[in-house]
Short mmCIF file of C-alpha atoms and ligand atoms in Angstrom, two decimals:
data_model
loop_
_atom_site.label_atom_id
_atom_site.label_comp_id
_atom_site.label_asym_id
_atom_site.label_seq_id
_atom_site.Cartn_x
_atom_site.Cartn_y
_atom_site.Cartn_z
CA MET A 1 25.08 -5.33 23.88
CA SER A 2 22.96 -2.43 22.59
CA ASP A 3 19.55 -3.05 21.02
CA LEU A 4 21.04 -2.16 17.65
CA GLU A 5 23.85 -4.70 18.04
CA THR A 6 21.37 -7.38 19.13
CA ASN A 7 19.15 -6.66 16.13
CA LEU A 8 22.11 -6.65 13.74
CA GLN A 9 23.27 -10.01 15.02
CA ALA A 10 19.76 -11.42 14.66
CA VAL A 11 19.34 -10.13 11.12
CA GLU A 12 22.75 -11.50 10.07
CA LYS A 13 21.61 -14.93 11.26
CA LEU A 14 18.29 -14.66 9.44
CA LEU A 15 19.87 -13.53 6.21
CA ALA A 16 22.81 -15.96 6.20
CA PRO A 17 20.92 -18.74 4.36
CA LEU A 18 19.49 -16.18 1.91
CA LYS A 19 22.96 -14.87 1.15
CA ALA A 20 24.29 -18.33 0.46
CA GLU A 21 21.93 -19.01 -2.44
CA THR A 22 19.96 -17.05 -4.99
CA LEU A 23 16.56 -16.13 -3.52
CA PRO A 24 14.19 -18.42 -5.46
CA HIS A 25 10.51 -18.21 -6.38
CA PHE A 26 7.84 -20.08 -4.44
CA ILE A 27 5.57 -21.95 -6.82
CA ASN A 28 3.11 -24.75 -6.14
CA GLY A 29 4.31 -25.21 -2.56
CA LYS A 30 8.01 -25.39 -3.38
CA ARG A 31 11.05 -23.19 -3.71
CA VAL A 32 11.77 -22.97 -7.43
CA PRO A 33 15.09 -21.65 -8.71
CA GLY A 34 15.03 -19.24 -11.66
CA ARG A 35 14.94 -21.05 -15.01
CA THR A 36 16.83 -18.56 -17.11
CA GLY A 37 19.61 -18.14 -14.58
CA GLU A 38 18.96 -14.40 -14.68
CA THR A 39 19.23 -12.65 -11.34
CA PHE A 40 19.22 -9.19 -9.84
CA GLU A 41 20.81 -8.03 -6.62
CA GLY A 42 19.07 -7.13 -3.40
CA TYR A 43 20.70 -4.19 -1.60
CA THR A 44 20.38 -2.81 1.87
CA PRO A 45 19.93 0.97 1.82
CA ILE A 46 21.88 1.19 5.08
CA ASP A 47 25.16 1.20 3.14
CA ASN A 48 24.13 0.06 -0.34
CA SER A 49 25.92 -3.26 0.08
CA VAL A 50 24.55 -6.35 -1.63
CA ILE A 51 22.38 -8.61 0.51
CA GLY A 52 22.29 -11.36 -2.09
CA SER A 53 21.10 -12.29 -5.52
CA VAL A 54 17.47 -12.82 -6.40
CA ALA A 55 16.00 -14.94 -9.21
CA SER A 56 14.58 -12.68 -11.90
CA GLY A 57 11.33 -14.25 -13.01
CA SER A 58 10.44 -14.41 -16.69
CA ALA A 59 7.20 -15.11 -18.55
CA ASN A 60 8.09 -18.76 -18.10
CA GLU A 61 7.95 -18.74 -14.28
CA ILE A 62 4.84 -16.55 -14.34
CA ASP A 63 3.20 -19.11 -16.61
CA THR A 64 4.12 -21.96 -14.24
CA ALA A 65 2.85 -20.02 -11.23
CA ALA A 66 -0.38 -18.93 -12.95
CA LYS A 67 -1.06 -22.52 -14.02
CA ALA A 68 -0.38 -23.74 -10.47
CA ALA A 69 -2.83 -21.13 -9.15
CA GLU A 70 -5.37 -22.19 -11.79
CA ALA A 71 -5.00 -25.87 -10.89
CA ALA A 72 -5.32 -25.16 -7.16
CA PHE A 73 -8.37 -22.92 -7.57
CA GLY A 74 -11.02 -25.64 -7.87
CA ALA A 75 -10.20 -27.34 -4.58
CA TRP A 76 -9.46 -24.12 -2.70
CA GLN A 77 -12.70 -22.38 -3.61
CA ALA A 78 -14.63 -25.56 -2.70
CA ILE A 79 -13.35 -25.56 0.90
CA SER A 80 -15.96 -24.19 3.28
CA GLY A 81 -15.63 -20.65 4.57
CA THR A 82 -15.24 -22.03 8.08
CA GLU A 83 -12.24 -24.09 7.01
CA ARG A 84 -10.69 -21.13 5.24
CA LYS A 85 -11.25 -19.08 8.36
CA LYS A 86 -9.36 -21.63 10.49
CA LEU A 87 -6.48 -21.78 8.05
CA LEU A 88 -6.15 -18.02 7.72
CA HIS A 89 -6.09 -17.71 11.52
CA LYS A 90 -3.28 -20.26 11.58
CA ILE A 91 -1.35 -18.10 9.11
CA ALA A 92 -2.01 -15.09 11.34
CA ASP A 93 -0.69 -17.02 14.36
CA ALA A 94 2.43 -17.97 12.41
CA ILE A 95 2.97 -14.35 11.35
CA VAL A 96 2.79 -13.29 14.99
CA ASP A 97 5.32 -16.01 15.92
CA ASN A 98 7.65 -14.72 13.21
CA ALA A 99 6.84 -11.01 13.56
CA GLU A 100 10.22 -10.07 14.96
CA SER A 101 12.10 -11.83 12.17
CA ILE A 102 9.85 -10.30 9.53
CA ALA A 103 10.36 -6.83 10.99
CA LEU A 104 14.15 -7.19 11.17
CA VAL A 105 14.53 -8.53 7.63
CA GLU A 106 12.14 -5.96 6.22
CA SER A 107 13.85 -3.12 8.04
CA TYR A 108 17.28 -4.23 6.79
CA ASP A 109 15.98 -4.72 3.24
CA SER A 110 13.86 -1.56 2.93
CA GLY A 111 15.45 0.90 5.38
CA GLN A 112 12.17 1.44 7.22
CA PRO A 113 12.81 1.92 10.96
CA VAL A 114 12.24 -1.26 12.92
CA ARG A 115 9.92 0.59 15.34
CA PHE A 116 7.40 0.89 12.47
CA MET A 117 8.15 -2.47 10.85
CA SER A 118 7.39 -4.35 14.09
CA LYS A 119 3.93 -2.81 14.05
CA ALA A 120 3.56 -3.45 10.32
CA ALA A 121 4.26 -7.17 10.75
CA ILE A 122 1.63 -7.41 13.48
CA ARG A 123 -0.78 -5.47 11.28
CA GLY A 124 -0.12 -8.10 8.58
CA ALA A 125 -1.37 -10.73 11.02
CA GLU A 126 -4.40 -8.56 11.85
CA ASN A 127 -5.24 -8.33 8.15
CA PHE A 128 -5.30 -12.13 8.00
CA ARG A 129 -7.45 -12.37 11.15
CA PHE A 130 -9.88 -9.73 9.98
CA PHE A 131 -10.52 -11.37 6.61
CA ALA A 132 -10.43 -14.86 8.16
CA ASP A 133 -13.42 -13.90 10.28
CA LEU A 134 -15.28 -12.66 7.19
CA ALA A 135 -14.54 -15.79 5.13
CA PRO A 136 -17.67 -17.75 6.20
CA SER A 137 -19.98 -14.91 5.12
CA ALA A 138 -17.99 -13.69 2.10
CA ARG A 139 -20.32 -15.50 -0.34
CA ASP A 140 -23.56 -14.34 1.26
CA GLY A 141 -25.84 -12.64 -1.19
CA GLN A 142 -28.90 -10.46 -1.04
CA ALA A 143 -32.56 -11.38 -1.37
CA LEU A 144 -34.25 -8.93 -3.75
CA PRO A 145 -37.93 -9.91 -4.02
CA ALA A 146 -40.09 -8.44 -6.79
CA GLN A 147 -43.85 -8.80 -7.44
CA ASP A 148 -43.78 -12.05 -9.44
CA HIS A 149 -40.17 -13.08 -9.02
CA LEU A 150 -37.62 -13.66 -6.38
CA ASN A 151 -34.18 -12.33 -7.20
CA TYR A 152 -31.25 -13.30 -5.10
CA THR A 153 -27.54 -12.85 -5.50
CA LEU A 154 -24.67 -15.27 -5.10
CA ARG A 155 -21.03 -14.41 -4.84
CA GLN A 156 -18.23 -16.59 -6.02
CA PRO A 157 -14.47 -16.08 -6.17
CA ILE A 158 -13.28 -14.69 -9.49
CA GLY A 159 -10.42 -17.19 -9.92
CA PRO A 160 -6.64 -16.91 -9.74
CA VAL A 161 -5.56 -13.31 -9.16
CA GLY A 162 -2.30 -11.41 -9.51
CA VAL A 163 -1.06 -9.23 -6.66
CA ILE A 164 1.68 -6.70 -7.45
CA THR A 165 3.10 -4.74 -4.54
CA PRO A 166 5.56 -1.86 -3.93
CA TRP A 167 8.51 -1.58 -1.59
CA ASN A 168 7.41 0.94 1.01
CA THR A 169 5.78 -1.39 3.55
CA PRO A 170 6.05 -4.59 1.55
CA PHE A 171 4.89 -7.24 3.99
CA MET A 172 1.89 -5.39 5.40
CA LEU A 173 0.70 -4.21 1.99
CA SER A 174 0.90 -7.68 0.48
CA THR A 175 -1.23 -9.12 3.32
CA TRP A 176 -3.80 -6.36 2.71
CA LYS A 177 -4.34 -7.86 -0.76
CA ILE A 178 -3.55 -11.54 -0.27
CA ALA A 179 -5.64 -12.11 2.88
CA PRO A 180 -9.00 -11.01 1.35
CA ALA A 181 -8.22 -12.83 -1.90
CA LEU A 182 -7.64 -16.09 -0.01
CA ALA A 183 -10.65 -15.50 2.25
CA ALA A 184 -12.82 -15.05 -0.84
CA GLY A 185 -11.55 -18.36 -2.25
CA CYS A 186 -9.20 -16.99 -4.90
CA THR A 187 -5.71 -18.34 -5.49
CA VAL A 188 -2.83 -15.89 -5.85
CA VAL A 189 0.34 -15.18 -7.78
CA HIS A 190 2.27 -12.47 -5.96
CA LYS A 191 4.95 -10.37 -7.64
CA PRO A 192 6.70 -8.34 -4.94
CA ALA A 193 8.78 -5.23 -5.64
CA GLU A 194 12.30 -5.92 -6.86
CA TRP A 195 13.73 -3.43 -4.35
CA SER A 196 12.31 -5.38 -1.37
CA PRO A 197 12.09 -9.07 -2.27
CA TYR A 198 12.81 -10.81 1.03
CA SER A 199 9.70 -10.62 3.19
CA ALA A 200 7.42 -11.87 0.36
CA MET A 201 9.26 -15.17 0.38
CA MET A 202 8.80 -15.32 4.17
CA LEU A 203 5.04 -14.83 3.78
CA ALA A 204 4.73 -17.57 1.15
CA GLU A 205 6.69 -20.02 3.28
CA ILE A 206 4.93 -19.12 6.53
CA ALA A 207 1.52 -19.59 4.88
CA HIS A 208 2.55 -22.91 3.38
CA ALA A 209 3.96 -24.19 6.67
CA ALA A 210 0.68 -23.18 8.35
CA GLY A 211 -1.17 -25.55 6.01
CA LEU A 212 -2.09 -23.52 2.92
CA PRO A 213 -2.38 -26.05 0.08
CA ASP A 214 0.16 -26.10 -2.75
CA GLY A 215 -0.48 -23.59 -5.50
CA VAL A 216 -2.87 -21.40 -3.48
CA LEU A 217 -0.25 -18.71 -2.85
CA ASN A 218 2.68 -18.44 -5.24
CA CYS A 219 5.42 -15.84 -5.27
CA VAL A 220 7.43 -14.95 -8.37
CA GLN A 221 10.34 -12.57 -7.86
CA GLY A 222 11.29 -10.29 -10.69
CA LEU A 223 11.24 -6.94 -12.41
CA GLY A 224 8.10 -5.01 -13.20
CA GLU A 225 8.68 -4.82 -16.94
CA THR A 226 9.20 -8.58 -17.23
CA ALA A 227 7.62 -10.68 -14.46
CA GLY A 228 5.08 -7.98 -13.54
CA LYS A 229 4.06 -7.41 -17.14
CA SER A 230 3.66 -11.13 -17.86
CA LEU A 231 1.47 -11.53 -14.81
CA THR A 232 -0.88 -8.77 -15.97
CA GLU A 233 -1.10 -10.35 -19.42
CA HIS A 234 -1.61 -13.98 -18.40
CA PRO A 235 -4.99 -15.38 -19.50
CA ALA A 236 -5.39 -17.58 -16.38
CA ILE A 237 -5.17 -14.51 -14.13
CA LYS A 238 -8.64 -13.00 -13.82
CA ALA A 239 -7.87 -9.83 -11.86
CA VAL A 240 -4.87 -7.77 -10.82
CA ALA A 241 -4.64 -6.00 -7.49
CA PHE A 242 -1.89 -3.44 -7.81
CA VAL A 243 -0.29 -1.01 -5.37
CA GLY A 244 2.30 1.35 -6.79
CA GLU A 245 2.85 4.44 -8.90
CA SER A 246 0.12 6.03 -10.98
CA THR A 247 2.11 5.68 -14.22
CA THR A 248 2.60 1.95 -13.57
CA GLY A 249 -1.16 1.70 -13.11
CA SER A 250 -1.64 3.08 -16.65
CA HIS A 251 0.81 0.50 -18.02
CA ILE A 252 -1.01 -2.31 -16.25
CA MET A 253 -4.35 -1.18 -17.61
CA ARG A 254 -2.93 -1.30 -21.15
CA GLN A 255 -1.20 -4.64 -20.57
CA GLY A 256 -4.35 -6.21 -19.16
CA ALA A 257 -6.64 -4.94 -21.93
CA ASP A 258 -6.34 -7.94 -24.25
CA THR A 259 -7.40 -10.37 -21.53
CA LEU A 260 -9.98 -7.91 -20.10
CA LYS A 261 -8.44 -7.96 -16.64
CA ARG A 262 -10.37 -6.61 -13.72
CA VAL A 263 -8.04 -4.16 -12.02
CA HIS A 264 -7.82 -2.58 -8.60
CA PHE A 265 -5.34 0.25 -8.25
CA GLU A 266 -3.94 1.87 -5.14
CA LEU A 267 -1.65 4.53 -6.56
CA GLY A 268 0.27 7.63 -5.62
CA GLY A 269 -0.76 10.61 -3.53
CA LYS A 270 0.18 14.19 -2.71
CA ASN A 271 -2.13 14.53 0.21
CA PRO A 272 -3.03 17.87 1.78
CA VAL A 273 -3.16 18.40 5.51
CA ILE A 274 -5.14 21.62 6.02
CA VAL A 275 -4.57 23.44 9.30
CA PHE A 276 -7.02 26.25 10.17
CA ASP A 277 -6.17 28.84 12.80
CA ASP A 278 -8.93 27.58 15.12
CA ALA A 279 -7.42 24.09 15.33
CA ASP A 280 -5.82 22.45 18.35
CA LEU A 281 -2.34 23.31 17.15
CA ASP A 282 -0.49 21.05 19.60
CA ARG A 283 -2.29 18.00 18.24
CA ALA A 284 -2.05 19.26 14.67
CA VAL A 285 1.76 19.59 14.96
CA ASP A 286 2.02 16.02 16.28
CA ALA A 287 -0.11 14.67 13.44
CA VAL A 288 1.60 16.67 10.70
CA VAL A 289 5.04 15.53 11.85
CA PHE A 290 3.92 11.92 12.17
CA MET A 291 2.16 11.77 8.83
CA ILE A 292 5.10 12.97 6.75
CA TYR A 293 8.19 11.85 8.67
CA SER A 294 7.11 8.37 9.79
CA LEU A 295 7.97 5.47 7.46
CA ASN A 296 10.65 7.72 5.92
CA GLY A 297 7.88 9.66 4.19
CA GLU A 298 7.65 6.66 1.85
CA ARG A 299 3.96 6.33 2.46
CA CYS A 300 1.09 6.74 0.02
CA THR A 301 -1.10 8.47 2.61
CA SER A 302 1.64 10.80 3.86
CA SER A 303 0.49 14.39 4.35
CA SER A 304 3.14 15.78 2.05
CA ARG A 305 1.40 19.12 1.35
CA LEU A 306 0.79 21.28 4.39
CA LEU A 307 -1.83 23.98 3.76
CA VAL A 308 -1.58 26.35 6.69
CA GLN A 309 -3.78 29.40 7.31
CA GLU A 310 -1.86 32.65 6.78
CA SER A 311 -2.71 33.94 10.27
CA ILE A 312 -0.74 31.09 11.91
CA GLU A 313 1.74 30.32 9.13
CA ASP A 314 4.88 31.67 10.83
CA GLU A 315 4.03 30.21 14.24
CA PHE A 316 3.06 26.79 12.89
CA ASN A 317 6.08 26.52 10.59
CA ALA A 318 8.40 27.55 13.46
CA ARG A 319 6.94 24.82 15.65
CA LEU A 320 7.49 22.31 12.88
CA VAL A 321 11.11 23.41 12.39
CA ALA A 322 11.78 22.83 16.10
CA ARG A 323 10.32 19.34 15.94
CA VAL A 324 11.98 18.39 12.65
CA ALA A 325 15.37 19.33 14.07
CA LYS A 326 14.88 16.76 16.82
CA LEU A 327 13.87 13.83 14.60
CA LYS A 328 16.31 10.99 15.03
CA VAL A 329 17.82 9.88 11.74
CA GLY A 330 19.76 6.67 12.06
CA HIS A 331 20.26 2.97 11.58
CA PRO A 332 16.87 1.42 10.85
CA LEU A 333 17.53 -1.50 13.20
CA ASP A 334 18.03 0.87 16.12
CA PRO A 335 14.67 0.98 17.95
CA ALA A 336 15.31 4.66 18.77
CA THR A 337 15.55 5.63 15.09
CA GLU A 338 12.67 7.65 13.66
CA ILE A 339 13.96 8.07 10.09
CA GLY A 340 16.01 5.46 8.26
CA PRO A 341 17.64 5.41 4.82
CA LEU A 342 15.57 5.63 1.63
CA ILE A 343 14.94 2.38 -0.21
CA HIS A 344 17.36 2.67 -3.12
CA ARG A 345 20.07 4.95 -4.48
CA ARG A 346 17.85 5.86 -7.44
CA HIS A 347 15.01 6.90 -5.17
CA PHE A 348 17.44 8.77 -2.91
CA ASP A 349 18.72 10.75 -5.94
CA LYS A 350 15.15 11.56 -6.92
CA VAL A 351 14.26 12.82 -3.44
CA CYS A 352 17.50 14.88 -3.21
CA SER A 353 16.82 16.47 -6.62
CA TYR A 354 13.90 18.36 -5.07
CA PHE A 355 16.20 20.33 -2.76
CA ASP A 356 17.62 22.42 -5.63
CA LEU A 357 14.27 22.49 -7.38
CA ALA A 358 12.58 24.01 -4.34
CA VAL A 359 15.08 26.86 -4.17
CA ALA A 360 15.03 27.42 -7.94
CA ASP A 361 11.24 27.69 -7.81
CA GLY A 362 11.42 30.28 -5.00
CA ALA A 363 10.54 28.28 -1.88
CA ARG A 364 12.66 28.34 1.29
CA ILE A 365 14.34 25.40 2.93
CA ALA A 366 13.39 25.87 6.58
CA ALA A 367 14.82 22.53 7.74
CA GLY A 368 17.01 19.83 6.21
CA GLY A 369 17.41 20.04 2.46
CA ASN A 370 20.49 17.85 2.33
CA ALA A 371 21.67 14.28 2.18
CA VAL A 372 23.38 12.87 5.25
CA GLU A 373 27.01 12.02 4.49
CA GLY A 374 27.95 8.37 4.33
CA ALA A 375 27.44 5.27 2.24
CA GLY A 376 23.72 4.90 2.99
CA ASN A 377 20.66 6.60 1.51
CA PHE A 378 19.99 8.90 4.44
CA VAL A 379 18.45 12.34 3.93
CA ALA A 380 17.78 15.00 6.51
CA PRO A 381 14.07 15.46 7.24
CA THR A 382 13.13 18.49 5.21
CA LEU A 383 10.60 21.32 5.37
CA PHE A 384 10.01 23.68 2.47
CA THR A 385 8.13 26.85 3.39
CA GLY A 386 6.63 29.74 1.43
CA ALA A 387 5.73 27.40 -1.42
CA ARG A 388 3.03 27.99 -4.00
CA ASN A 389 0.81 25.22 -5.26
CA ASN A 390 2.07 25.40 -8.84
CA MET A 391 5.65 24.50 -7.82
CA ARG A 392 6.88 21.00 -8.56
CA ILE A 393 7.49 20.42 -4.83
CA ALA A 394 3.75 21.02 -4.34
CA GLN A 395 2.49 18.94 -7.26
CA GLU A 396 4.77 15.89 -7.45
CA GLU A 397 4.90 12.89 -5.15
CA ILE A 398 8.41 13.11 -3.64
CA PHE A 399 7.88 10.02 -1.43
CA GLY A 400 10.51 10.97 1.14
CA PRO A 401 10.67 12.78 4.51
CA VAL A 402 9.96 16.09 2.79
CA LEU A 403 7.10 18.45 3.60
CA THR A 404 5.97 21.40 1.48
CA SER A 405 4.21 24.18 3.39
CA ILE A 406 1.81 26.43 1.46
CA PRO A 407 -0.14 29.31 3.02
CA PHE A 408 -3.87 29.89 2.39
CA LYS A 409 -6.28 32.72 3.21
CA ASP A 410 -9.63 31.15 4.00
CA GLU A 411 -11.76 28.05 3.56
CA GLU A 412 -12.46 28.70 -0.12
CA ASP A 413 -8.80 29.28 -0.86
CA ALA A 414 -7.79 26.12 1.07
CA LEU A 415 -10.23 24.00 -0.91
CA LYS A 416 -9.09 25.44 -4.22
CA ILE A 417 -5.43 24.72 -3.47
CA ALA A 418 -6.14 21.28 -2.02
CA ASN A 419 -8.09 20.12 -5.08
CA ASP A 420 -5.77 21.68 -7.66
CA ILE A 421 -3.72 18.50 -8.12
CA ALA A 422 -3.80 15.30 -10.16
CA TYR A 423 -4.04 13.06 -7.09
CA GLY A 424 -6.92 12.35 -4.71
CA LEU A 425 -5.93 9.73 -2.16
CA ALA A 426 -6.22 11.23 1.33
CA GLY A 427 -6.93 14.57 3.00
CA TYR A 428 -6.47 15.70 6.59
CA ILE A 429 -8.40 18.64 8.09
CA TRP A 430 -7.61 20.36 11.36
CA THR A 431 -10.28 22.73 12.68
CA ASN A 432 -12.44 23.11 15.75
CA ASP A 433 -15.36 24.38 13.68
CA ILE A 434 -17.48 21.26 13.24
CA GLY A 435 -19.45 22.62 10.28
CA ARG A 436 -16.28 23.58 8.48
CA GLY A 437 -14.83 20.10 9.09
CA HIS A 438 -17.87 18.54 7.42
CA ARG A 439 -17.89 21.08 4.57
CA MET A 440 -14.25 20.48 3.78
CA ALA A 441 -14.75 16.71 3.93
CA LYS A 442 -17.66 17.04 1.51
CA TYR A 443 -15.81 19.09 -1.10
CA LEU A 444 -12.26 17.73 -0.86
CA ASP A 445 -11.34 15.46 -3.80
CA ALA A 446 -9.97 12.49 -1.86
CA GLY A 447 -11.02 8.92 -1.22
CA MET A 448 -10.21 9.16 2.48
CA ILE A 449 -10.59 12.14 4.77
CA TRP A 450 -9.52 12.45 8.37
CA VAL A 451 -10.76 15.33 10.52
CA ASN A 452 -8.61 16.18 13.54
CA SER A 453 -6.74 12.89 13.20
CA GLU A 454 -3.72 11.26 11.66
CA ASN A 455 -4.56 8.31 9.42
CA ASN A 456 -6.35 6.06 11.81
CA ARG A 457 -7.27 2.78 10.16
CA HIS A 458 -10.46 0.81 10.69
CA LEU A 459 -10.32 -2.37 8.58
CA PRO A 460 -14.01 -2.50 7.54
CA SER A 461 -13.79 1.10 6.20
CA PRO A 462 -13.09 1.73 2.52
CA PHE A 463 -9.47 2.44 1.63
CA GLY A 464 -8.55 3.90 -1.77
CA GLY A 465 -8.24 6.98 -3.89
CA MET A 466 -9.88 9.19 -6.51
CA LYS A 467 -8.39 10.81 -9.62
CA ALA A 468 -4.82 9.61 -10.31
CA SER A 469 -4.68 7.93 -6.90
CA GLY A 470 -6.59 4.82 -7.75
CA ILE A 471 -9.53 2.78 -8.85
CA GLY A 472 -11.56 0.74 -6.38
CA ARG A 473 -11.61 0.34 -2.62
CA ASP A 474 -10.18 -2.16 -0.18
CA GLY A 475 -11.39 -3.01 3.28
CA GLY A 476 -14.17 -5.25 4.60
CA ASP A 477 -16.74 -6.16 2.00
CA TYR A 478 -15.23 -3.71 -0.51
CA SER A 479 -12.33 -6.13 -0.91
CA PHE A 480 -14.67 -9.05 -1.59
CA ASP A 481 -16.44 -7.05 -4.29
CA PHE A 482 -13.14 -7.03 -6.15
CA TYR A 483 -12.09 -10.62 -5.61
CA MET A 484 -15.55 -12.05 -6.29
CA GLU A 485 -18.17 -12.18 -9.02
CA THR A 486 -21.75 -11.34 -8.08
CA LYS A 487 -24.33 -13.50 -9.80
CA ASN A 488 -28.05 -12.75 -9.89
CA VAL A 489 -30.61 -15.56 -9.84
CA CYS A 490 -34.20 -14.72 -10.80
CA ILE A 491 -36.97 -17.25 -10.06
CA ALA A 492 -40.58 -16.92 -11.19
CA LEU A 493 -43.04 -17.42 -8.41
CA GLY A 494 -45.34 -19.12 -10.94
CA SER A 495 -48.08 -16.93 -12.34
CA HIS A 496 -46.63 -14.01 -14.25
CA ASN A 497 -47.41 -13.33 -17.89
CA VAL A 498 -44.69 -14.69 -20.21
CA PRO A 499 -44.68 -12.70 -23.53
CA LYS A 500 -46.18 -14.84 -26.32
CA LEU A 501 -44.73 -14.37 -29.80
CA GLY A 502 -45.82 -16.21 -32.95
CA LYS A 503 -49.29 -16.99 -31.73
CA ASN A 504 -51.29 -14.64 -34.00
CA ALA A 505 -50.48 -16.06 -37.45
P1 NAD B 1 6.08 1.03 -8.83
O1 NAD B 1 4.81 1.35 -9.55
O2 NAD B 1 7.35 1.43 -9.44
O3 NAD B 1 6.19 -0.53 -8.56
C1 NAD B 1 5.19 -1.25 -7.88
C2 NAD B 1 5.20 -2.68 -8.36
O4 NAD B 1 4.83 -2.70 -9.73
C3 NAD B 1 6.56 -3.36 -8.27
O5 NAD B 1 6.38 -4.69 -7.86
C4 NAD B 1 7.06 -3.31 -9.70
O6 NAD B 1 7.95 -4.34 -10.03
C5 NAD B 1 5.76 -3.49 -10.47
N1 NAD B 1 5.77 -3.00 -11.85
C6 NAD B 1 6.49 -2.00 -12.38
N2 NAD B 1 6.22 -1.87 -13.70
C7 NAD B 1 5.29 -2.81 -14.01
C8 NAD B 1 4.60 -3.19 -15.19
N3 NAD B 1 4.80 -2.56 -16.35
N4 NAD B 1 3.71 -4.20 -15.13
C9 NAD B 1 3.46 -4.85 -13.97
N5 NAD B 1 4.10 -4.55 -12.82
C10 NAD B 1 5.00 -3.53 -12.83
O7 NAD B 1 5.91 1.66 -7.38
P2 NAD B 1 7.00 1.70 -6.20
O8 NAD B 1 8.02 2.72 -6.56
O9 NAD B 1 7.42 0.30 -5.90
O10 NAD B 1 6.12 2.18 -4.97
C11 NAD B 1 5.88 3.51 -4.65
C12 NAD B 1 4.52 3.97 -5.15
O11 NAD B 1 3.49 3.17 -4.59
C13 NAD B 1 4.19 5.40 -4.76
O12 NAD B 1 3.65 6.09 -5.84
C14 NAD B 1 3.15 5.22 -3.67
O13 NAD B 1 2.29 6.31 -3.47
C15 NAD B 1 2.43 4.02 -4.13
N6 NAD B 1 1.69 3.40 -3.04
C16 NAD B 1 0.32 3.55 -3.01
C17 NAD B 1 -0.41 3.01 -1.96
C18 NAD B 1 -1.91 3.20 -1.90
O14 NAD B 1 -2.54 2.53 -1.10
N7 NAD B 1 -2.49 4.09 -2.68
C19 NAD B 1 0.24 2.33 -0.93
C20 NAD B 1 1.64 2.20 -0.99
C21 NAD B 1 2.35 2.74 -2.06
#
């Protein structure tokens, strides 16, 4: 049997029980069927067939889940950091034990190639381990002595939080939010994306089986405009960690205004990769190809705008064309596949609409530019060349395996083009001039910059964007800043002068 056949058989077995019933919510340690009876369908992008029906959560289920999270908060935040650390490590162990199943289900549900989803599941476990180890010190404060007073700070978890995640790497991204929230002592209501509902249920059940108390992690399935909206409006929910589109971020800010929600937004990107003619071009080609064509290009940090110096434009683009032609598009459960189908027919139509737009705007299609025939949402990896920065293909987040190549003259020109955009998530710079690397990093409008590297992640480092790409940072202590309140305590040392009013009359 081929690897693909083996994986297909395994995924059929895993999904059989999910197909037999409507995928429920997970609230207060139990599977809870939808109350209204409303459902939506989960599809596989491989052939757009229905995987099964999913309970569509309403304000009612969100209320039950938020109240469960509120009730569980007192006991959960009172557990010592050391205990939380042990428990979160147990969850990490259980994720590792189930990593293959998670990867297969996620790949089938989202269309992301299993070669990347296997790593993403393991990274989910690493997120739990990383924040588990920080749990005992998460509440540590600072001592800030003054002349007559001692100030010190305390940190405490903010309360029940809402986590709303997208469909591009659903499992890994949800752990990136849920693990630090739990480590801080918060309880969670998770609303996963409606286009990729399956792995969220796996996470809730794995965590519960590993010993997480009832109500500490709840999962409500549902649509953004209903379940998602209710979560952002619920008074018991103190903060919302959101990953998704920039326009959805604006909605959430409005929705959360009445209850003064603290928000953390990781939003869209149209990230430049800037290749100077003095760069190591072999390595730059590898990184450029990886950072736009891996994960189907459905990646917030994808380098979707290539800014290439005029002097090497033809050579560099030609090298890219040769590589793009060899990318293996195929069944996501085939370990050899490099590009799978796009998440949903609607997203596929959106991505394909840019092929005509590119030509109408005067760019060239140097590779791809077409859908792959068949029932699935497959598109050929695409390279647009000769683009200008004011074209829609240069300004809008396409979120597919589509790269727009724009020439630039010199450093100043590169910087101007790179920053002339609404987004500011990530930037990649390729040059062997060390001073130029630092200068570009200093002036580029982006929350994360990589010089001579693809996006290499270091979990204590801040992750997040500027401009329309986000508010706030994740990673290490940055995550705890969001999920916790900082309290200042000021104690007089005994002898200072207290102002005396009403003594002169
Ligand atoms: P989306 O904004 O459409 O949906 C994300 C989540 O928000 C889903 O769970 C959805 O149901 C929910 N939602 C939608 N409307 C809502 C509302 N009014 N109130 C509350 N919740 C609502 O995004 P998507 O299409 O699922 O994901 C793709 C986007 O995510 C891209 O823009 C991508 O760049 C971004 N993303 C960003 C990062 C990052 O770290 N910056 C990481 C991954 C993805």
